[in-house]
Coordinates of C-alpha atoms in Angstrom, one line a residue:
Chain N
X1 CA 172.8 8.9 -4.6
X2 CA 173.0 6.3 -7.0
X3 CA 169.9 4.9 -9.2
X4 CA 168.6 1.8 -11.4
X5 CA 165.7 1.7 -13.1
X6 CA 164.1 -1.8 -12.8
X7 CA 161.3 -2.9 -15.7
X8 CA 162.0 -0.7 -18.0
X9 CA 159.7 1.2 -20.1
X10 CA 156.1 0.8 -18.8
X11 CA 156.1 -0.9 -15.7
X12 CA 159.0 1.3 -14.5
X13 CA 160.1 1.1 -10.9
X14 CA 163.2 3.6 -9.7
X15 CA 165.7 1.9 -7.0
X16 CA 167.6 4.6 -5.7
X17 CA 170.4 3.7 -3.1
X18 CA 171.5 6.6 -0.5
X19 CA 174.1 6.7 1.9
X20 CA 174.1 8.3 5.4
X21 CA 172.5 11.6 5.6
X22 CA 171.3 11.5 2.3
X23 CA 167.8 12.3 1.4
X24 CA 165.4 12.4 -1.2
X25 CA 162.0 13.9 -1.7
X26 CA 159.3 12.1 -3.1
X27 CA 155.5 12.5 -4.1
X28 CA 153.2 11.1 -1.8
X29 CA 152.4 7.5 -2.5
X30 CA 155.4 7.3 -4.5
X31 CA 157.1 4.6 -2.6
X32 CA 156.9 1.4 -2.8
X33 CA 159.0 -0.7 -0.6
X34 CA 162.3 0.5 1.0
X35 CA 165.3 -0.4 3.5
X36 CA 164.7 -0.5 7.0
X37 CA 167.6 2.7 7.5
X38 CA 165.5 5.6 6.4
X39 CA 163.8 8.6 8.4
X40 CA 160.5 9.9 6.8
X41 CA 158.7 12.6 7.3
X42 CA 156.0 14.4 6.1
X43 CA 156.1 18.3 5.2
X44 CA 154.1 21.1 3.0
X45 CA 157.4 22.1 1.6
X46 CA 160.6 21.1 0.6
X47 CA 162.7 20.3 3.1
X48 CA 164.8 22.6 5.1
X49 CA 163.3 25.1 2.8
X50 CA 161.0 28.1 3.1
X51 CA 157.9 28.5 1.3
X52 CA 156.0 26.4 3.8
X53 CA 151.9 26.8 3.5
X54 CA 151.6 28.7 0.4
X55 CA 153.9 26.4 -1.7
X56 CA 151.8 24.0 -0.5
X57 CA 148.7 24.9 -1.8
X58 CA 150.3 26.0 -5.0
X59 CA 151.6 22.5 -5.5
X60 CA 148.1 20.9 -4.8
X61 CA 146.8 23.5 -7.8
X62 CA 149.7 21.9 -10.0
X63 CA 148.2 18.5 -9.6
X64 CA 150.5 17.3 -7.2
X65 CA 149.5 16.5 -3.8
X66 CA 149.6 19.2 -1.1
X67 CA 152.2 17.1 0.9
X68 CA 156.0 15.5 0.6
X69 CA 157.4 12.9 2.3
X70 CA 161.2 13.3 2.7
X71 CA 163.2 10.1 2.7
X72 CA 166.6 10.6 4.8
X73 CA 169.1 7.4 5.3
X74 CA 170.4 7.0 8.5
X75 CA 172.7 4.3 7.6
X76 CA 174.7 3.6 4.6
X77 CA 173.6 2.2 1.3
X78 CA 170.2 2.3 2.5
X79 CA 167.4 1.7 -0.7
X80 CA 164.6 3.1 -1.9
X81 CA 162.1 1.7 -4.4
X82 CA 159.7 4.4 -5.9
X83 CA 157.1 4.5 -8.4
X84 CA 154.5 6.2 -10.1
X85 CA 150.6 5.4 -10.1
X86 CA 150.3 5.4 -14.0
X87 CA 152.1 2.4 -16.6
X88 CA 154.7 4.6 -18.0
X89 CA 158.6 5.0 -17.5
X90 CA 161.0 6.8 -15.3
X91 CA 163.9 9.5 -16.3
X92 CA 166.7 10.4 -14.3
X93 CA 167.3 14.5 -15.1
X94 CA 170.5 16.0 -13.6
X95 CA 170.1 19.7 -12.3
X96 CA 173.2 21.8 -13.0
X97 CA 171.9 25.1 -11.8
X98 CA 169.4 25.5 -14.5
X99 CA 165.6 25.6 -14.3
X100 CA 163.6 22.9 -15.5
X101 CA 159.4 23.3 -15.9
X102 CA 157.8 19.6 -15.3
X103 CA 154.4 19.6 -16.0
X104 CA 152.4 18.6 -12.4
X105 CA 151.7 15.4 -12.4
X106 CA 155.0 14.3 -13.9
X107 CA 157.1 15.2 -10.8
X108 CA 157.9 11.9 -8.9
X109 CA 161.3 12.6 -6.6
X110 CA 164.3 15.0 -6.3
X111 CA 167.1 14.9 -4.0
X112 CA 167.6 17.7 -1.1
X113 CA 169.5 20.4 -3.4
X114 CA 166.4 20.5 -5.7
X115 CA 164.0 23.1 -4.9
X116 CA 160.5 22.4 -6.0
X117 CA 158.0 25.4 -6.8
X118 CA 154.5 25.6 -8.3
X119 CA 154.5 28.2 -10.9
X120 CA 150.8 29.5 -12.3
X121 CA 151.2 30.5 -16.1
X122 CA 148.3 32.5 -16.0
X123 CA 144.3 31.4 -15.9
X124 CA 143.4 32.4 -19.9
X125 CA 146.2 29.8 -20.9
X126 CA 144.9 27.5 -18.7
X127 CA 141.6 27.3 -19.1
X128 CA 142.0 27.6 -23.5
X129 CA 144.5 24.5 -23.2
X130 CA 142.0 22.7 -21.4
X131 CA 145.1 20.5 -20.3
X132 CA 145.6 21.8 -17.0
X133 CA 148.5 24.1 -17.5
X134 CA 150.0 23.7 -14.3
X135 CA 153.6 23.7 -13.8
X136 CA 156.2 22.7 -11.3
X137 CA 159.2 25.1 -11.3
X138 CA 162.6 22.5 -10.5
X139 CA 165.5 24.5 -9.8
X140 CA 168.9 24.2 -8.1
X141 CA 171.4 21.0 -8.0
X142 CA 170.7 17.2 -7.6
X143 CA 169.0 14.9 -9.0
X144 CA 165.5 14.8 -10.2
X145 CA 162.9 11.8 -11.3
X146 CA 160.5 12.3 -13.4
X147 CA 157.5 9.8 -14.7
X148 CA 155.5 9.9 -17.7
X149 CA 151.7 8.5 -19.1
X150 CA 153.7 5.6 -22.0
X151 CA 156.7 6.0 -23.1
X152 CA 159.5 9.0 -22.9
X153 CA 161.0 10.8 -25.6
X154 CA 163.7 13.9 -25.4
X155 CA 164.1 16.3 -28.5
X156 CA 167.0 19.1 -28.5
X157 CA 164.7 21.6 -29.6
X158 CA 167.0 24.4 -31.8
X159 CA 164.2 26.9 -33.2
X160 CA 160.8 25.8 -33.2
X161 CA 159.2 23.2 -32.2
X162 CA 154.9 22.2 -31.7
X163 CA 153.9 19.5 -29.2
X164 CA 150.1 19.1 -27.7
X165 CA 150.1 20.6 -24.5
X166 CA 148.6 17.2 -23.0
X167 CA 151.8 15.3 -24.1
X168 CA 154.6 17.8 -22.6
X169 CA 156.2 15.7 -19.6
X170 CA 159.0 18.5 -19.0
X171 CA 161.2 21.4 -20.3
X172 CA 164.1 23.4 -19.3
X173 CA 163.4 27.1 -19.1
X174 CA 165.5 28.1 -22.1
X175 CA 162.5 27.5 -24.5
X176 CA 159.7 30.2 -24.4
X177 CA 156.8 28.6 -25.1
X178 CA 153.4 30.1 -25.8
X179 CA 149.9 28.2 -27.2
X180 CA 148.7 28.3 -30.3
X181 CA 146.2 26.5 -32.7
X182 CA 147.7 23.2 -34.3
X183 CA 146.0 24.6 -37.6
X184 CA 145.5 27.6 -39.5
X185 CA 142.3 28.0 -38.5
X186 CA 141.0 27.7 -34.9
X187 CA 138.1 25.7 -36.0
X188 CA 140.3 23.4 -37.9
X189 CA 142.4 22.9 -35.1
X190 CA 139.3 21.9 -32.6
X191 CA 137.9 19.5 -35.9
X192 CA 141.2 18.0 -36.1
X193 CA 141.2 17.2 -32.1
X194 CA 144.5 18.9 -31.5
X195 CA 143.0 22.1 -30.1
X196 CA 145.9 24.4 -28.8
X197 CA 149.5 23.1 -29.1
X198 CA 152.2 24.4 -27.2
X199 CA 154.8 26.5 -29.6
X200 CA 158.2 26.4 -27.9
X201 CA 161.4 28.3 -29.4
X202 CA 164.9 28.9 -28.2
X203 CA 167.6 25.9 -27.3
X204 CA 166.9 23.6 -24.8
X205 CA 165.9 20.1 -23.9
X206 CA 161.9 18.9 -24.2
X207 CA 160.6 15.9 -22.8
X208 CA 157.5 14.3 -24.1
X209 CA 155.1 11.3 -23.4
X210 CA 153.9 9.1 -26.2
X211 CA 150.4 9.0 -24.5
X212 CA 147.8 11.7 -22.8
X213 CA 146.3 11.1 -19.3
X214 CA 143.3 13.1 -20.0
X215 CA 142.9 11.8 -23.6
X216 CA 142.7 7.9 -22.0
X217 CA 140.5 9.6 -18.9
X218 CA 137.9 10.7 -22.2
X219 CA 137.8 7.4 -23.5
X220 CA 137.6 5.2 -20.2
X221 CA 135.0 8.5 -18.4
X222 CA 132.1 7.5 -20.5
X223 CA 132.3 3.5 -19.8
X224 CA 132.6 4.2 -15.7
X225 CA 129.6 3.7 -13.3
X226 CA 128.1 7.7 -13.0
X227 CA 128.4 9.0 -9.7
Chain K
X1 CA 178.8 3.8 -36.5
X2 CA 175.4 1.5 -36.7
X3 CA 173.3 1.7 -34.4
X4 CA 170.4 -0.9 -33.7
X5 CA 168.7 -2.8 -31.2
X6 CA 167.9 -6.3 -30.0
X7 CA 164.8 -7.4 -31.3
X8 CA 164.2 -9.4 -28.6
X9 CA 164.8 -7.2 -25.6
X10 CA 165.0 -4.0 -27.5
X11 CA 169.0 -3.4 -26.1
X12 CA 170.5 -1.0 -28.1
X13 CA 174.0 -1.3 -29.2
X14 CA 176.2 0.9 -31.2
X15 CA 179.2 -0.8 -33.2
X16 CA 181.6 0.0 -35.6
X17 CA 180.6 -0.1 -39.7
X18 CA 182.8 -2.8 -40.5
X19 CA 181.0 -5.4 -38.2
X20 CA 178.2 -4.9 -40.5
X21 CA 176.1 -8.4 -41.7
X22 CA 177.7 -10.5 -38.7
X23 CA 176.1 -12.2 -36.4
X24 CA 175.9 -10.6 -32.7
X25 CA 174.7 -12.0 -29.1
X26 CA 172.7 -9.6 -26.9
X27 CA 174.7 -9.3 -23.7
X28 CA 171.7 -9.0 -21.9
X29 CA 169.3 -11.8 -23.4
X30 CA 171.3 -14.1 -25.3
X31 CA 169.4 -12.8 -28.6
X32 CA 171.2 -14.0 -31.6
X33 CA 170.5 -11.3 -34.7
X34 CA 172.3 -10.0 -37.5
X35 CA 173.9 -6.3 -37.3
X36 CA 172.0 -4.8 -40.0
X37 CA 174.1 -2.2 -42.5
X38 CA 174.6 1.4 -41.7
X39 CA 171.7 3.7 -41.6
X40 CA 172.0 6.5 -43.4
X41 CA 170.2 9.8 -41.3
X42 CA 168.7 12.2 -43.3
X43 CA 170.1 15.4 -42.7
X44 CA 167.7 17.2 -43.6
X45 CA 165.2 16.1 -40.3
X46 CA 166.0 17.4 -37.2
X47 CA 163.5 15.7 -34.7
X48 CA 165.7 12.2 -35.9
X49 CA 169.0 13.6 -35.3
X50 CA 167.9 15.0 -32.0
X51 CA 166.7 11.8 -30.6
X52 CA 169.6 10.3 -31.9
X53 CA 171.8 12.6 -29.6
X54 CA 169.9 11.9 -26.6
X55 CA 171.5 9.8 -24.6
X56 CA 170.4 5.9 -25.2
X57 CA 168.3 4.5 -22.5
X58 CA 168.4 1.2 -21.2
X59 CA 165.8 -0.5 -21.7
X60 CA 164.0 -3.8 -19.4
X61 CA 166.2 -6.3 -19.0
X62 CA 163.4 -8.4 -18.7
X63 CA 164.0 -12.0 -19.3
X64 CA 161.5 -15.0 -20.3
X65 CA 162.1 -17.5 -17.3
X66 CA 161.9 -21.3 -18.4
X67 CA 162.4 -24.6 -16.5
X68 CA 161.2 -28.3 -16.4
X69 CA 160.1 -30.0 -12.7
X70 CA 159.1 -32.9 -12.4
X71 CA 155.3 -32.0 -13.6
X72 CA 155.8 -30.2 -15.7
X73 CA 157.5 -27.4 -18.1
X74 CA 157.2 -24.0 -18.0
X75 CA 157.9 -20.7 -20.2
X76 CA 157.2 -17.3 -19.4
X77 CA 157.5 -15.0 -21.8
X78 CA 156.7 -11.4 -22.5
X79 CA 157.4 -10.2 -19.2
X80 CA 157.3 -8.1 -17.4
X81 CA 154.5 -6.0 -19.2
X82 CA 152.2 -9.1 -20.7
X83 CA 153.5 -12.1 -19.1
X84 CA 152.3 -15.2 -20.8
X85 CA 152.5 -18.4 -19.5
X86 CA 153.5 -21.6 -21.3
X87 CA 152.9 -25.5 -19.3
X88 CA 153.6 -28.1 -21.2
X89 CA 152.9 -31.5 -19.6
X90 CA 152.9 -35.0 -20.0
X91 CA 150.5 -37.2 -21.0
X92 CA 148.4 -37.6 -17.7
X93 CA 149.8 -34.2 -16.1
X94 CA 147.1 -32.2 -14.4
X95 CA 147.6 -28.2 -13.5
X96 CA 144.9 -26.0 -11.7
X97 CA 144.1 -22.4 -12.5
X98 CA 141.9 -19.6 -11.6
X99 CA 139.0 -19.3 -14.2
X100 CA 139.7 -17.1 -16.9
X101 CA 143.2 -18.0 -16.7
X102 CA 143.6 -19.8 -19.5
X103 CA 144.1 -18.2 -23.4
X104 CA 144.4 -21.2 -25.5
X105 CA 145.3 -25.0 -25.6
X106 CA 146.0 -28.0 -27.4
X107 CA 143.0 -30.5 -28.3
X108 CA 144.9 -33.6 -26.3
X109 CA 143.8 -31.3 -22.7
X110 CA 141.0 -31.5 -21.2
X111 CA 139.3 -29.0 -19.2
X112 CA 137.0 -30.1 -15.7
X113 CA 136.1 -27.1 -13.3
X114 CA 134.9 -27.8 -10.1
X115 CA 135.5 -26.9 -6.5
X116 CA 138.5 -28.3 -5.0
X117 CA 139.4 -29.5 -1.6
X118 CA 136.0 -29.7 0.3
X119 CA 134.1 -26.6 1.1
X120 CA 136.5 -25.4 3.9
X121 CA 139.1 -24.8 1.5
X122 CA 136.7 -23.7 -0.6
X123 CA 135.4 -20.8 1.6
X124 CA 138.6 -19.9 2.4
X125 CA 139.7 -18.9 -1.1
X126 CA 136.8 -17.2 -1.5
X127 CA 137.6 -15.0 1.5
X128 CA 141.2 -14.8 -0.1
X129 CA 139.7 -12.9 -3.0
X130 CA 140.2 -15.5 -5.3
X131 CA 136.6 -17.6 -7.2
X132 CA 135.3 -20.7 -5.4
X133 CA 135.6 -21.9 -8.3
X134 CA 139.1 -24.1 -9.9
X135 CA 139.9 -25.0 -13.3
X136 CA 141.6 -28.5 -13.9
X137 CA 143.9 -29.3 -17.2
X138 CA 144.5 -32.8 -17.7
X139 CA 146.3 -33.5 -21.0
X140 CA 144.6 -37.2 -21.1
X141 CA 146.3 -39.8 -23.2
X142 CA 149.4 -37.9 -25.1
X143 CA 151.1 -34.4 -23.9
X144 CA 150.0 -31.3 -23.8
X145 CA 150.2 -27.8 -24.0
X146 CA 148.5 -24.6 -22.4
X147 CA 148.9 -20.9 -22.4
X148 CA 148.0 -19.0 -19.6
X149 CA 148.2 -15.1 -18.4
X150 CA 146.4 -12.6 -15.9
X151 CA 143.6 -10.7 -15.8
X152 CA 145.4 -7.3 -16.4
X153 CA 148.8 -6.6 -18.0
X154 CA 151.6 -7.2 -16.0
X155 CA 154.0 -9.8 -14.9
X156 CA 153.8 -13.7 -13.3
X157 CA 156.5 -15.1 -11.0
X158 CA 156.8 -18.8 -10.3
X159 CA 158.2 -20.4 -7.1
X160 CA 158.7 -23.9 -6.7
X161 CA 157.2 -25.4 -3.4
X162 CA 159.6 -28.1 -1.5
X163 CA 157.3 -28.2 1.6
X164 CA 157.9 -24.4 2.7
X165 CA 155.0 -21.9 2.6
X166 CA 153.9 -18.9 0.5
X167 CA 151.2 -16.6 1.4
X168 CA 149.8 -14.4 -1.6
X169 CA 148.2 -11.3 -1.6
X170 CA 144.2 -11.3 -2.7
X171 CA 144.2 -11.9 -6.4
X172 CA 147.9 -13.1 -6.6
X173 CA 147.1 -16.6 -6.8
X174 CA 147.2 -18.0 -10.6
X175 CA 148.1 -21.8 -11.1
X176 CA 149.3 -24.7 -9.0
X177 CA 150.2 -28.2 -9.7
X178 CA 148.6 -31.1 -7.4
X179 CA 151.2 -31.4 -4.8
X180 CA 150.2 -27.4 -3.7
X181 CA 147.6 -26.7 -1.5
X182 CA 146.2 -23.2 -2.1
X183 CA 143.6 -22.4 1.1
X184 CA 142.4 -18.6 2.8
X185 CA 144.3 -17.8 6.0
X186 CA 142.6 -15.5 8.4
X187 CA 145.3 -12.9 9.1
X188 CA 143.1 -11.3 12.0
X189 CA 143.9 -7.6 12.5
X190 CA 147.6 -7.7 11.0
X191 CA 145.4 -8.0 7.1
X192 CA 142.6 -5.9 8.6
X193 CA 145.3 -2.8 8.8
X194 CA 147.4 -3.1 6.0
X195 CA 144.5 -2.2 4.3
X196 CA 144.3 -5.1 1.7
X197 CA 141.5 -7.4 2.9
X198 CA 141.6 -9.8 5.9
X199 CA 143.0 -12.9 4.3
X200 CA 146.1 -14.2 2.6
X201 CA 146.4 -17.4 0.3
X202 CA 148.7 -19.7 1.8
X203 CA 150.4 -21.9 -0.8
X204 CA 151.9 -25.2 0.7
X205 CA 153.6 -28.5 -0.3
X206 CA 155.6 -29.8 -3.3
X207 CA 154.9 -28.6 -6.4
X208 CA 154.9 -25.5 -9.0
X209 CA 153.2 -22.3 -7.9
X210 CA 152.6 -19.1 -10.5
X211 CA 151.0 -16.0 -9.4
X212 CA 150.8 -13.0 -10.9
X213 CA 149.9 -8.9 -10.9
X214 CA 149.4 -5.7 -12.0
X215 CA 152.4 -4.2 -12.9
X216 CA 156.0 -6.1 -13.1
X217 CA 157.4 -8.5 -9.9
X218 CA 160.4 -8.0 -8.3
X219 CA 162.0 -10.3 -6.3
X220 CA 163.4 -8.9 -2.6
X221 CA 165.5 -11.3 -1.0
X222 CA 165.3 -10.1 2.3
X223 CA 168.3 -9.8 5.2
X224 CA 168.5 -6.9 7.6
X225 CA 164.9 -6.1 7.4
X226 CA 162.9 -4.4 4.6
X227 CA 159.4 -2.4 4.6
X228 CA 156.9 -2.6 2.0
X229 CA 153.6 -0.4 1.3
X230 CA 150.9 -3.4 2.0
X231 CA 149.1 -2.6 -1.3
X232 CA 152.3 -3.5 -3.3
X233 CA 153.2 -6.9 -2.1
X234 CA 152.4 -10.1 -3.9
X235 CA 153.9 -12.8 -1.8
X236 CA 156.2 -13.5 0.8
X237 CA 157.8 -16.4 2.3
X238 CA 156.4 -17.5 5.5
X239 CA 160.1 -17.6 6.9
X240 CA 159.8 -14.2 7.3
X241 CA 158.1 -12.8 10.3
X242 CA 156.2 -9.4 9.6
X243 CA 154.2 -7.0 11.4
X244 CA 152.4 -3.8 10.0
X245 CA 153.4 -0.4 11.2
X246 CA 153.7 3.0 9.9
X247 CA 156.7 4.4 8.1
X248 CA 159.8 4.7 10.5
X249 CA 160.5 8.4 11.5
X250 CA 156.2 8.8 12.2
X251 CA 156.1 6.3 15.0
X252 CA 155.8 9.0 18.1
X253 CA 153.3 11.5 17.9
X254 CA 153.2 11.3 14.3
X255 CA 151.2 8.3 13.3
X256 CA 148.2 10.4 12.5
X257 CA 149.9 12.5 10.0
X258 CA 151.4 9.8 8.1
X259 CA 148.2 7.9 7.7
X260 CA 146.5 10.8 6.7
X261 CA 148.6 13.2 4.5
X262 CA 151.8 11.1 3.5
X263 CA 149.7 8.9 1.3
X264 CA 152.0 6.0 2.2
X265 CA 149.5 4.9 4.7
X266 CA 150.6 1.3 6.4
X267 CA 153.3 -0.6 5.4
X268 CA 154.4 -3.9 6.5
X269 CA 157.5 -4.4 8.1
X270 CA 159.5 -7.3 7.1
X271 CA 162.3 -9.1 9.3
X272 CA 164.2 -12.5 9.0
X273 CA 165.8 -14.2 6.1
X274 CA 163.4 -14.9 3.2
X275 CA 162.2 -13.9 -0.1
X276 CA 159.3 -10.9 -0.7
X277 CA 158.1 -10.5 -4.2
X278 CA 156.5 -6.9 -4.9
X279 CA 154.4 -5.1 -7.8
X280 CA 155.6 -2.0 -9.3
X281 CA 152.2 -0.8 -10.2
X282 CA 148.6 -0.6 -8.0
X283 CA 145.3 -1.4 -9.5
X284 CA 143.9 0.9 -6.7
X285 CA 146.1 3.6 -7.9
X286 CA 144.8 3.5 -11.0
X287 CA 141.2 3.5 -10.2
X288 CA 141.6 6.2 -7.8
X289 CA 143.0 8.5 -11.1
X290 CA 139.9 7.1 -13.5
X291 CA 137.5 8.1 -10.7
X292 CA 138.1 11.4 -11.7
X293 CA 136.9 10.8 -15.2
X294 CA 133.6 9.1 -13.8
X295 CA 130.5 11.2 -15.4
X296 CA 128.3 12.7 -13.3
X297 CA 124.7 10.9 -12.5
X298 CA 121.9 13.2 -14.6
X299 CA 118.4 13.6 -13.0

């Protein structure tokens, strides 16, 4: 598979050219427009791949739809155009065996070899973080897309590094990471709006967005028509 | 090595130290700027030399598109993220607009809005999703100029009209020049399923045509056939024949799934030789994530 990114950084569109046989795995309403030489169908679970209903359901939990659609080219040099539903850019991140975390609504494609799993951290994290700390597991070789709220930034972490859990778009499973206040004191932290960061230490790569979904949801939540 | 970027289109380019304090063209968008002197990186912050080592991303090659037609000149800039329109015309030119359209002009244009074209015509925009209503710029006794962009941010294309036809998705349509007539077409069932309303804008004639959307344009030039979710086209040339279908693999027996579940829901099949020119972004997408955020009503 071979990919461009078109409109780089925040109306970012991925064009991803397969040949015969190839195929691709993207989120639901992820495509935009496409050749006429592709098969697509639609699945609860990665493709070929076990896991079936109860992956499923896991994935819906991790804020991505309960459903894939799986892109195969019948022909050669067959494209595909893909996007996300946020403004916000694309990354291409190459799996090499390892395991990367992506946080749910941050997955947009991976190609066949990639095997996608919802992983629950555990409800007290979740609920404290108030993010939705719901991850999906990306394991196994190929390629894999991911999108972020703004723009995209990557830092080698080597030791100890803080992000807010809101921001964290992916990172490999190297880094340990637990939550913690942003501050010495938790009431500080919650005054200071950070609330509980995510602590991360080992080696490995962490990808970040510059903005929050839920921190814009806040802002726009209180101007929107009740329902 | 110095590392910088193109101020213009934000390229980044590393070169050796001694090209430092000459002048350098951006490959990509002709930018002319100066290589600045080597940075010096503080050792002593890590988060800087990290995102130094990642690898550099290329940025949108985005370029401003510029021209001059016998109405007219044009300039867009900024794209594809806040396109902004720039006419300039001469003394006597005229160009039509949606309302709202228009962020700033010189004093020599004059502004007249009205409806255009007879009520028909009329009606039939309005059914397009575009106002009854159309702005007209005149620059009156010297030229002109008048800066124009969308309603949300994203990108404007321009076609120019030499008697083929254009239809636009609802919303699409931005500014004309005289010589294009912009009326509704009833699309009958064909709109009705792809979701997106019941009637395209058909742009006809000779002229300059600028429409816009959410999100940036690309421009398809279509061959062997090419498919397109319905909710992310703009415009299409009317030398293409299309029909709306579901996504190929969920024809038999698996229409219902596809429409339901996969999301993609209908998309519209294109086939011919002609051009297609699709958003990257949804406003309906968007909404559909800010519901979430909607209070609840309190009793």
């Amino acid at each position: 598979m071979q990919y461009e990114f078109l409109s780089r950084p925040a109306m970012t569109a991925a064009k991803l050219t397969l040949d015969a046989g190839e195929s691709i795995t993207c989120e639901v309403g992820a495509m935009i427009a496409m050749s006429r030489g592709f098969t697509v169908e639609t699945t609860s679970r990665n493709k070929g791949g076990s896991g079936g209903f109860v992956k499923g359901l896991k994935r819906m939990f991790a804020g991505e739809n309960f459903f894939l659609n799986h892109f195969t080219a019948t022909n050669h040099a067959q494209s595909l155009i893909i996007g996300p539903a946020m403004l916000g850019d694309i990354i291409h991140y190459p799996m090499t065996g390892g395991t990367l975390v992506v946080q749910g609504s941050s997955w947009l494609a991976s190609s066949s070899g990639v095997e996608i799993d919802a992983t629950f951290q555990g409800i007290g994290k979740a609920l404290f973080s108030g993010e939705g700390i719901f991850w999906v597991k990306c394991s196994g070789t190929g390629d894999l897309m991911l999108n972020s709220f703004g723009a995209i930034h990557c830092v080698e972490v080597n030791g100890e590094y803080v992000v807010d859990s809101g921001h964290i778009v992916a990172f490999e499973d190297t880094l340990e990471f637990h939550l913690g206040k942003a501050g010495k004191s938790l009431i500080g932290s919650f005054l200071g709006g950070e609330g509980l960061v995510c602590k991360f230490s080992g080696q490995g790569k962490l990808y970040f967005q510059s903005h929050n979904p839920p921190s814009f949801g806040k802002l726009l939540g209180p101007k929107l028509k009740p329902h | 090595m110095i590392q910088f970027e193109c101020p213009s289109c934000q390229k980044r380019y590393q070169v050796g130290d001694e090209l430092a304090g000459k002048q350098a063209k951006c490959r990509d968008c002709g930018q002319v700027m100066p290589i600045p002197a080597a940075a010096e990186v503080a050792e002593e912050d890590p988060v800087i030399l990290a995102s130094l080592a990642a690898p550099p991303s290329p940025r949108s090659s985005a370029k401003t598109l510029f021209g001059t037609t016998p109405e007219l000149s044009y300039e867009i800039s900024q794209r594809p993220d806040f396109a902004l329109v720039s006419i300039k015309l001469q003394a006597g030119g005229k160009i039509l607009s949606e309302p709202s359209a228009m962020v700033s002009m010189t004093p020599s244009v004059k502004l007249e809005a009205g409806l255009k074209g007879g009520l028909g015509k009329t009606f039939g925009k309005l059914l397009g999703g575009e106002s009854m209503i159309t702005n007209t710029f005149t620059a009156e006794n010297e030229s002109g100029e008048i800066m124009f962009a969308g309603g949300s941010a994203g990108d404007v294309a321009y076609q120019r009209l030499e008697g083929q036809t254009l239809y636009l998705q609802r919303g699409a349509y931005m500014l004309n020049t005289e010589g294009v007539e912009v009326t509704g077409k009833w699309q009958g069932a064909k709109g009705f399923f792809g979701g997106e309303g019941l009637v395209l804008l058909k742009a006809s004639g000779v002229g300059d045509l600028f429409f816009n959307s959410y999100g940036a344009i690309l421009e398809v030039d279509v061959k062997d056939g090419f498919i397109v979710d319905s909710g992310y086209i703009v415009a299409f040339e009317e030398s293409l024949d299309y029909h709306v279908t579901v996504l190929p693999g969920l024809r038999t027996g698996g229409k219902i799934k596809s429409l339901f579940f996969g999301g993609e829901g209908l998309v519209c099949e294109f086939s011919g030789a002609g051009r297609v020119w699709i958003q990257t972004r949804q406003v309906r997408s968007f909404l559909s994530w800010s519901n979430a955020f909607r209070p609840a009503k309190s009793n």
